[in-house]
Short mmCIF file of C-alpha atoms and ligand atoms in Angstrom, two decimals:
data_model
loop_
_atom_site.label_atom_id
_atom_site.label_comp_id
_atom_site.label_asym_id
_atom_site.label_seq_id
_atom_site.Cartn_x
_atom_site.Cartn_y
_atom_site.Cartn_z
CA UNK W 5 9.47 22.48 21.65
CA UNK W 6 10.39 21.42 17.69
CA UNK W 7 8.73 19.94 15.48
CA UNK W 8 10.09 18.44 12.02
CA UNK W 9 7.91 17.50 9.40
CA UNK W 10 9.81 15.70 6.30
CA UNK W 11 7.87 16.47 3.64
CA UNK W 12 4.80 19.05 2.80
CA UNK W 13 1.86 17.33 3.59
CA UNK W 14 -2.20 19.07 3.56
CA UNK W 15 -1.78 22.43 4.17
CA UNK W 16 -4.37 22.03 6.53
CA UNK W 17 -3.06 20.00 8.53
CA UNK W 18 0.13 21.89 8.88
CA UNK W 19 -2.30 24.74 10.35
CA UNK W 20 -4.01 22.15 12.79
CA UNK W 21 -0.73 20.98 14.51
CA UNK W 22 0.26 24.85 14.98
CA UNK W 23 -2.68 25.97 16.33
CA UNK W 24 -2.72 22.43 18.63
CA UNK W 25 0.63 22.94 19.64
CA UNK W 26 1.15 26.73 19.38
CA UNK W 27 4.53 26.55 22.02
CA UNK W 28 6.11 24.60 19.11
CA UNK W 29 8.61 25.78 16.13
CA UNK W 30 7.40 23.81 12.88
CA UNK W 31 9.73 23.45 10.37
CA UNK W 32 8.60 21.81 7.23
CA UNK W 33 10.90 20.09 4.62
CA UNK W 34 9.38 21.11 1.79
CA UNK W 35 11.61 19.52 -1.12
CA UNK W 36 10.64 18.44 -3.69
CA UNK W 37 13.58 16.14 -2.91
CA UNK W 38 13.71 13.32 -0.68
CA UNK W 39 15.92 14.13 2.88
CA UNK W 40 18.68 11.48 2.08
CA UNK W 41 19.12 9.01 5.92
CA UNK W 42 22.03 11.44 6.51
CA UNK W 43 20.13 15.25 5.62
CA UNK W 44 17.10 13.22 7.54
CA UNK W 45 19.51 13.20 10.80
CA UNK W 46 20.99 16.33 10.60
CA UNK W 47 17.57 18.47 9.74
CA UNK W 48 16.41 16.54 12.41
CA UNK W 49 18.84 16.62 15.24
CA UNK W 50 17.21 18.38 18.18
CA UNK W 51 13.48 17.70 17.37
CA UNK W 52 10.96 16.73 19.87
CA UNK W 53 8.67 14.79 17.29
CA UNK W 54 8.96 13.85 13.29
CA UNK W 55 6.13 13.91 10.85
CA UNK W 56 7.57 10.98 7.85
CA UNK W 57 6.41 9.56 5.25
CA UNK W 58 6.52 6.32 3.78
CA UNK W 59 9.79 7.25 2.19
CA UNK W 60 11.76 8.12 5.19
CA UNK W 61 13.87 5.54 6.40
CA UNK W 62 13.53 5.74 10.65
CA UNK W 63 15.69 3.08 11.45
CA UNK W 64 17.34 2.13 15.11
CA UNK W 65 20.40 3.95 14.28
CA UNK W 66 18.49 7.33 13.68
CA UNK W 67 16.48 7.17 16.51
CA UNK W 68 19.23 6.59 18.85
CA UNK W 69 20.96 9.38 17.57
CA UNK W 70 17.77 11.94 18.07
CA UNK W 71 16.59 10.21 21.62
CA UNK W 72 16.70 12.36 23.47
CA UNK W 73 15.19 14.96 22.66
CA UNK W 74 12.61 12.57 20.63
CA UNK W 75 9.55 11.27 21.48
CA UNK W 76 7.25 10.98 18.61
CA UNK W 77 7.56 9.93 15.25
CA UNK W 78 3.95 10.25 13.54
CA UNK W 79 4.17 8.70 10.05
CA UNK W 80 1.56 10.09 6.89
CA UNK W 81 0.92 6.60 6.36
CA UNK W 82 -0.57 3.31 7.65
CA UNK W 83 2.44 0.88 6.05
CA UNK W 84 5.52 1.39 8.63
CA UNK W 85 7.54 -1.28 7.58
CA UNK W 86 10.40 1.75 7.11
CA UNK W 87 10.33 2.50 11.25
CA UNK W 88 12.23 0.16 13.30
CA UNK W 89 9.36 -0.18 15.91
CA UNK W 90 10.94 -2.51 18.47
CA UNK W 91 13.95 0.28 18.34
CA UNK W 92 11.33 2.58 19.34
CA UNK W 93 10.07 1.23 22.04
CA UNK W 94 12.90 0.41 23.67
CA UNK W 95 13.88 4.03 23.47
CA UNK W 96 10.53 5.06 24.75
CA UNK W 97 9.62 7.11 21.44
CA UNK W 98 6.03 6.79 20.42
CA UNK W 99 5.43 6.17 16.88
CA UNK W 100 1.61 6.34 15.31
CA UNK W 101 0.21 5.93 11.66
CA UNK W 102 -2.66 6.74 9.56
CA UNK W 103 -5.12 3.32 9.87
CA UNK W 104 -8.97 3.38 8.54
CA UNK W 105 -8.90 6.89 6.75
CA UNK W 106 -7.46 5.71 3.76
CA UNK W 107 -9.00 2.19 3.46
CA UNK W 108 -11.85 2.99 0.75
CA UNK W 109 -9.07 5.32 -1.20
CA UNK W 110 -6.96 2.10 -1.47
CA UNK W 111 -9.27 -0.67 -1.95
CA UNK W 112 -10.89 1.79 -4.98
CA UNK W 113 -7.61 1.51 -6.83
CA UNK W 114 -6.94 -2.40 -5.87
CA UNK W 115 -9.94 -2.71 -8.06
CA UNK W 116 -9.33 0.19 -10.69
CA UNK W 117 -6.04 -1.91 -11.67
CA UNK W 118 -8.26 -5.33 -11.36
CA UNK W 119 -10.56 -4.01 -13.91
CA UNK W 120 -7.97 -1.83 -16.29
CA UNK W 121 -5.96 -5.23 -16.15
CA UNK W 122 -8.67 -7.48 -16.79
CA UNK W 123 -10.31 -5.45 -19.43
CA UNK W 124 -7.06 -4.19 -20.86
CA UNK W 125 -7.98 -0.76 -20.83
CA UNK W 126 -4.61 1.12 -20.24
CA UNK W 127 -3.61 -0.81 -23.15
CA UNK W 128 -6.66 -0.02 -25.09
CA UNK W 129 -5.75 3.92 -24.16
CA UNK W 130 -2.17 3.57 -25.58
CA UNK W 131 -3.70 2.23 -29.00
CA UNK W 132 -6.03 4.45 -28.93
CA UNK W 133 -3.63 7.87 -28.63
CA UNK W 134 -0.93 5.95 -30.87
CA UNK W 135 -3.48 5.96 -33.96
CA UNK W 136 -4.12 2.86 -34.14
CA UNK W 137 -7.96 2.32 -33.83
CA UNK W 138 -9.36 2.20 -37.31
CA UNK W 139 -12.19 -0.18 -36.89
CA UNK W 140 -14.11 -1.85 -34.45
CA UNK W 141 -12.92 -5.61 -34.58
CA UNK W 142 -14.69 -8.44 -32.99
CA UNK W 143 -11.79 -10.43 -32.20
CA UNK W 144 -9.42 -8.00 -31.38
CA UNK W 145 -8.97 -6.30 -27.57
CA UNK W 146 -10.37 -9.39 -25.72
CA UNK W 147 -9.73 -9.06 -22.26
CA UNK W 148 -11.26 -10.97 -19.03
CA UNK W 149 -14.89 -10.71 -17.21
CA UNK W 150 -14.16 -9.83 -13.91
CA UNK W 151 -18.01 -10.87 -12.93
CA UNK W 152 -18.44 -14.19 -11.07
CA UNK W 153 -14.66 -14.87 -11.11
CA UNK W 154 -12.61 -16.48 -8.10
CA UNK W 155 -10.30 -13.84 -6.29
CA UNK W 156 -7.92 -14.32 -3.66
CA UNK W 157 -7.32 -11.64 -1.16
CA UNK W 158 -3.96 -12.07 0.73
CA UNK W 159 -4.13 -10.14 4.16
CA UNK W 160 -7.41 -10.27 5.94
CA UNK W 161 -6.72 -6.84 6.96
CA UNK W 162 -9.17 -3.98 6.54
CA UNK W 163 -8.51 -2.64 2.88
CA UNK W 164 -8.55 -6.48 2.10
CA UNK W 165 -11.91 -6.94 3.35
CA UNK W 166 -12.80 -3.78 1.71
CA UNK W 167 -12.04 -5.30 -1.34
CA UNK W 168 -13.50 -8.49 -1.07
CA UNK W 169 -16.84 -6.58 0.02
CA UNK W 170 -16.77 -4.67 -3.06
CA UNK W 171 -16.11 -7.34 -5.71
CA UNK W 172 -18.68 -9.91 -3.76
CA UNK W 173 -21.26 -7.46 -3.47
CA UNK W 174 -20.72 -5.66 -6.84
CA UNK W 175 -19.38 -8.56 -9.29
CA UNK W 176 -20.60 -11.31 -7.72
CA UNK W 177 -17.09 -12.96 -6.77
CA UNK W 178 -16.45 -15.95 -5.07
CA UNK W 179 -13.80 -14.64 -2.49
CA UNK W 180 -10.79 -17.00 -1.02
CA UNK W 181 -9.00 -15.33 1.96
CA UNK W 182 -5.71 -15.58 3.52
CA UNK W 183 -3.79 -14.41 6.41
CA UNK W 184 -1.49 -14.71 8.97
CA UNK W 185 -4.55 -15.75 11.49
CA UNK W 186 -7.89 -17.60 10.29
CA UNK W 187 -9.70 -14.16 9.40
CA UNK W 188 -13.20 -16.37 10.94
CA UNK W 189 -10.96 -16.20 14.47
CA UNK W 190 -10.91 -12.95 14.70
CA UNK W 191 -13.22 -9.68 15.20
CA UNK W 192 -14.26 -9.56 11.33
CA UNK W 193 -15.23 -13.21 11.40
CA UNK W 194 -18.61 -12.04 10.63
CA UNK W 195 -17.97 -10.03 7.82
CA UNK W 196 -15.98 -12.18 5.65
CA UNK W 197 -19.32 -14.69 6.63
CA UNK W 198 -21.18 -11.99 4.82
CA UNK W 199 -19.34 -12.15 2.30
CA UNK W 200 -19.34 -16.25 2.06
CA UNK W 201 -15.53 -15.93 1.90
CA UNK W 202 -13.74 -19.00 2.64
CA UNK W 203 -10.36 -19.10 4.19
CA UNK W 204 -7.48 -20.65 2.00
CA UNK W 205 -4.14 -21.85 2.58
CA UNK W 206 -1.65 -20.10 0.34
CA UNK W 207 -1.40 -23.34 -1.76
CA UNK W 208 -5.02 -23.35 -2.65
CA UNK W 209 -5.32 -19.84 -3.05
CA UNK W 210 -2.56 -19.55 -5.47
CA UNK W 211 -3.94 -22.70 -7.55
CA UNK W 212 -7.46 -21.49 -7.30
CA UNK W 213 -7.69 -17.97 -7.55
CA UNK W 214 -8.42 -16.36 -10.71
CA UNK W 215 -6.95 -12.89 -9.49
CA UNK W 216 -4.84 -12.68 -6.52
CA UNK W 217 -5.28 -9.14 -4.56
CA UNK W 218 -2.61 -8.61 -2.05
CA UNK W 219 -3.29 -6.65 1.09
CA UNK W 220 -0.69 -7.37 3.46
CA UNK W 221 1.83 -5.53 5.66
CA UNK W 222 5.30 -5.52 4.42
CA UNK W 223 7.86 -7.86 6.48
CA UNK W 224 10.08 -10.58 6.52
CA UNK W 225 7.49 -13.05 6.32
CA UNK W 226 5.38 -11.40 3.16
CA UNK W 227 9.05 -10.40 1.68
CA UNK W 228 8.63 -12.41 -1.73
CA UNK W 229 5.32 -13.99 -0.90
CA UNK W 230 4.81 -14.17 -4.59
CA UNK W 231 8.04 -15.49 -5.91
CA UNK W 232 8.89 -17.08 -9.19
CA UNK W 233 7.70 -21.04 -7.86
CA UNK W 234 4.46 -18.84 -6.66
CA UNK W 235 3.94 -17.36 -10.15
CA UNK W 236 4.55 -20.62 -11.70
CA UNK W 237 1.68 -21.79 -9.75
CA UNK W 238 -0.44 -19.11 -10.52
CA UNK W 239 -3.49 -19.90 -13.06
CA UNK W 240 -1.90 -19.01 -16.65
CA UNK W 241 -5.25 -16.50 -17.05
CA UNK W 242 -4.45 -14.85 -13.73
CA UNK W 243 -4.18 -11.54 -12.79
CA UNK W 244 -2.13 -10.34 -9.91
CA UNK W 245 -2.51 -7.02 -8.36
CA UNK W 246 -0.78 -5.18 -5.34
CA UNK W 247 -1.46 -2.36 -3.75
CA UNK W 248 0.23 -3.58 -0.81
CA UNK W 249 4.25 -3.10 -0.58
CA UNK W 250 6.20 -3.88 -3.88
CA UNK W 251 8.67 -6.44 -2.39
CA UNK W 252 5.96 -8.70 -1.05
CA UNK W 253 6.08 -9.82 -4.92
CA UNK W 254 9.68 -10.69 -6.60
CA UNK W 255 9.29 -8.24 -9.15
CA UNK W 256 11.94 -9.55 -11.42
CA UNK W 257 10.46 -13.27 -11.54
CA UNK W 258 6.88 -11.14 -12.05
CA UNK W 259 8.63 -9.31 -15.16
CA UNK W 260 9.67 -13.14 -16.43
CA UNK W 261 6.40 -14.34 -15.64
CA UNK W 262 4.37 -11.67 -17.56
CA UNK W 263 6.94 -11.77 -20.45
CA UNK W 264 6.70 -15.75 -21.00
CA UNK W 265 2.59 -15.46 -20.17
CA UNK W 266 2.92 -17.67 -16.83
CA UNK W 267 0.07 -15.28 -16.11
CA UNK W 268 -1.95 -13.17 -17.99
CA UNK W 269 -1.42 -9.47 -16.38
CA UNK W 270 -1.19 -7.27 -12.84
CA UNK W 271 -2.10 -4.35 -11.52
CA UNK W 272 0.68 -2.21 -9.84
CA UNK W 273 0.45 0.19 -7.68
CA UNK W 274 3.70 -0.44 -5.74
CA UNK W 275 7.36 -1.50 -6.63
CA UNK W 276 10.16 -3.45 -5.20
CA UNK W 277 12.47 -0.62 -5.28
CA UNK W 278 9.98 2.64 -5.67
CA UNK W 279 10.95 4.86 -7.90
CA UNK W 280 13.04 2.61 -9.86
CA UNK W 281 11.18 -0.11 -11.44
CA UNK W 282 12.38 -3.57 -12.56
CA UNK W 283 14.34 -3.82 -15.96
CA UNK W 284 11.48 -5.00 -19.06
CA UNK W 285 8.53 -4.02 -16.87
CA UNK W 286 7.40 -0.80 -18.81
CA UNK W 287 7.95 -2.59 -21.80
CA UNK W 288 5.00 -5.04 -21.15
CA UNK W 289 1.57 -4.29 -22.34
CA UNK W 290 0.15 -7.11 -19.74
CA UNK W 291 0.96 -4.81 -17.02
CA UNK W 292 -1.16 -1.22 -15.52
CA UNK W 293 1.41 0.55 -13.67
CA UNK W 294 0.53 3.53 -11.22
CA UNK W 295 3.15 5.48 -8.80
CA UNK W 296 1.79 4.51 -5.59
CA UNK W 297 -1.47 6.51 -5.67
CA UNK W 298 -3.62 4.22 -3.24
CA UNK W 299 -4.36 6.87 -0.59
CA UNK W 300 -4.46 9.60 -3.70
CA UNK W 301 -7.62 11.10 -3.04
CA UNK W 302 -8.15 15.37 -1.82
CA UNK W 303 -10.50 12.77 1.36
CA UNK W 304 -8.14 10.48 2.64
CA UNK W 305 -4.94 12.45 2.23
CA UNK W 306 -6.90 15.36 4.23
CA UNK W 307 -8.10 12.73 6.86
CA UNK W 308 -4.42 11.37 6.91
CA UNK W 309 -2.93 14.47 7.76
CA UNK W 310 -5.03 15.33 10.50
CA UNK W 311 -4.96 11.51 12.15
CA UNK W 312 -1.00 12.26 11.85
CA UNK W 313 -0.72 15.76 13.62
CA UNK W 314 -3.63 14.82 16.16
CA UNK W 315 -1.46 11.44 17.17
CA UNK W 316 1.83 14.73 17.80
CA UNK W 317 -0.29 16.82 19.66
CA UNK W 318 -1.82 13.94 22.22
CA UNK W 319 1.36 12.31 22.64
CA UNK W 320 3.31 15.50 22.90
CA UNK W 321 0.21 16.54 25.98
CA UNK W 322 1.41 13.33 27.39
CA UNK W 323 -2.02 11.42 26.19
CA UNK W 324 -2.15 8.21 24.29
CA UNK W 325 -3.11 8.60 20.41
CA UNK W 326 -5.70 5.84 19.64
CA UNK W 327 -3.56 5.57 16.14
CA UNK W 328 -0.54 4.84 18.77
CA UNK W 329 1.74 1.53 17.54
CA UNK W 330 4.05 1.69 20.04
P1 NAP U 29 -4.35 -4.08 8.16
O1 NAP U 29 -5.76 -3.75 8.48
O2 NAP U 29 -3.36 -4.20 9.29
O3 NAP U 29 -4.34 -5.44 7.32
C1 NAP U 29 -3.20 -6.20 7.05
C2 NAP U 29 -3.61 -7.65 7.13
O4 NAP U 29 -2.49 -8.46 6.68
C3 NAP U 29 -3.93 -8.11 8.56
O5 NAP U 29 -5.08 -8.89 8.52
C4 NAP U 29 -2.72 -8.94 8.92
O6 NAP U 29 -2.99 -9.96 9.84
C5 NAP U 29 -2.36 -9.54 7.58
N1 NAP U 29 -1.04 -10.13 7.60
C6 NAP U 29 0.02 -9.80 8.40
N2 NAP U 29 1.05 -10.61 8.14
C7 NAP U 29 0.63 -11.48 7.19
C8 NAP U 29 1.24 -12.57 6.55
N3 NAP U 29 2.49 -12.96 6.84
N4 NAP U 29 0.53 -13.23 5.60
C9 NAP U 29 -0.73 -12.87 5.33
N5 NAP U 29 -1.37 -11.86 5.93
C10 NAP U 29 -0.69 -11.16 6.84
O7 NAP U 29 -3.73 -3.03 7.17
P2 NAP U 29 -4.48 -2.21 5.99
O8 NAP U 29 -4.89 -0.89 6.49
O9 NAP U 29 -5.46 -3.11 5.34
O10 NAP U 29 -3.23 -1.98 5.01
C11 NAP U 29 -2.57 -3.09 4.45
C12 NAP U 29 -1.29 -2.68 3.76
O11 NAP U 29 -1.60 -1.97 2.59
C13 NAP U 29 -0.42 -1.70 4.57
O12 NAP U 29 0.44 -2.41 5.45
C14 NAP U 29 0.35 -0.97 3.51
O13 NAP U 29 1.58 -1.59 3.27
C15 NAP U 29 -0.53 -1.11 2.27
N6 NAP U 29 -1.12 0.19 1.84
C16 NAP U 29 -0.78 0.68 0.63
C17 NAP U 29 -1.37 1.85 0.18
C18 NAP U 29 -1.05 2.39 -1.18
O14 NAP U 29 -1.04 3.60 -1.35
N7 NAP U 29 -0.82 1.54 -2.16
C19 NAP U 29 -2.26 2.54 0.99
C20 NAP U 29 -2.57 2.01 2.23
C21 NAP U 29 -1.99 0.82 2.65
P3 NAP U 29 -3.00 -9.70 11.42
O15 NAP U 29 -4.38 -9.16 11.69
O16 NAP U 29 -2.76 -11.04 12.01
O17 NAP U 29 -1.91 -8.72 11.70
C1 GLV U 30 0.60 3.93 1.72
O1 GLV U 30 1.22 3.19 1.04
C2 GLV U 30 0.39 3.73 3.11
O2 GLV U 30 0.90 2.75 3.67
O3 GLV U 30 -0.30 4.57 3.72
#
């Protein structure tokens, strides 16, 4: 039995998934380069189950190329827009991800880049280092209160709620929700309530919202949610942050829209084409940029990596993972 892991993940977790599967060969791509789709197939080619990342790209055409031998792809990650899951399960390979252990870890930094963006305080840091501060100034650095301010959470999911919960319970927001089903129809109908959330149709939210937190899963329908008629909507104090997938906003319109102060700022932690970012966007001050650091804590990348290798060892013994997607 062989199994490939793409890229090094906890070191710990490595250990785990030898010691539950001790019959198997391990091989670990260790980088730090990316496998490019075709070093992916080839370094792959005979492998009984994949640990991937978000980065690899496990489309149908790979995984008809591996099947058989494959069975499991296990992916560091709860976002698996990059695995062609209907591919999957028409081959029979079982694919799992990394749900719940990274939720707090995410939501955190949905709110560090509400606040840094609201308050301007990457900005403040840059003037800061650059020289600049030579006297306090009462009308200078004037950013937005975050307390008691409307925010729209897009995806009803659980770092969404997670969210919401923290910036109702610790800054007093009014929260608007929206998702693909009436979040007060489904299992955490009761915890939005909590929160007095109210659901909102993407028209109101936009209008109404004076920071839009997105929280959805990447895919054709959330492609471009936030698109240049979307940003044009937006409240011209707004602040739009996304932690989600980059290309659920159009990042070039976003770019315009910050430039020509449609809205006031946003809060990055994801790109449309990660690494690459959008021509003009670093040169904006209106804008706190961070490389994809949501689950970026010692906790939830530990927890991650053993949700992972535990979904290759059950599925391997022929027992369903409960992180199982298909
Ligand atoms: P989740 O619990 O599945 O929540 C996603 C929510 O989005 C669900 O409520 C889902 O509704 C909703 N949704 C689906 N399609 C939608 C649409 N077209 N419009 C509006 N809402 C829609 O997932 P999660 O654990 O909260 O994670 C959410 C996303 O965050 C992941 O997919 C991933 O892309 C991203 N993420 C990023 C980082 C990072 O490092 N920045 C870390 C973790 C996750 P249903 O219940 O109807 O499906
Ligand atoms: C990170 O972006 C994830 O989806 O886990």
């Amino acid at each position: 039995m062989w199994i490939f892991v793409t890229r090094a993940i906890p070191e710990a977790s490595l250990r785990r998934l030898a010691e539950a599967v001790p019959e198997a060969r391990l091989d670990v791509h260790r980088g730090p380069d990316l496998l490019s789709p075709e070093q992916l197939l080839d370094q792959a080619r005979g492998a009984d189950a994949i640990v991937c990342t978000l980065t690899d790209r496990i489309d149908a055409a790979l995984l008809e190329s591996l099947t058989p031998p494959l069975r499991v792809v296990s992916t560091f990650a709860v976002g698996h827009e990059n695995i062609d899951l209907e591919a999957a399960r028409r081959l029979g390979v079982r694919v799992a991800n990394t749900p719940g252990v990274l939720t707090e870890a995410t939501a955190e930094i949905a709110v560090a880049l509400l606040l840094d963006a609201a308050r301007r305080v990457s900005e403040g840091d840059r003037f800061t280092r650059a020289g600049r501060f030579e006297r306090w100034d009462p009308l200078a650095h004037r950013g937005q209160s975050v307390y008691g301010r409307t925010v729209g959470i897009v995806g009803a999911g659980r770092i969404g709620l997670r969210v919401a919960a923290t910036l109702r319970r610790g800054f007093d927001c009014e929260i608007l929700v929206h998702s693909r089903r009436d979040p007060f129809e489904t299992d955490a109908a009761s915890d939005w309530a909590d929160l007095g959330a109210r659901f909102a149709t993407k028209d109101e939210l936009i209008a109404a919202a004076d920071f839009v937190s997105l929280h959805c899963p990447l895919t054709p329908e959330t492609r471009h949610w936030i698109d240049a008629d979307a940003l044009d909507r937006m409240r011209d104090h707004a602040i739009l942050v996304n932690t989600a997938r980059g290309a659920v906003i159009e990042e070039a319109a976003l770019v315009r829209a910050l430039r020509e102060g449609a809205i006031a700022g946003a809060g990055l932690d994801v790109f449309e084409d990660e690494p690459r970012l959008a021509p003009g966007l670093t040169e904006l001050e209106n804008v706190v940029l961070a490389p994809h650091i949501g689950s970026a804590t010692h906790r939830a990348r530990e927890a991650m990596g053993r949700l992972c290798v535990d979904a290759v060892a059950l599925e391997l013994s022929g027992r369903a993972a409960p992180n199982r997607l298909v």
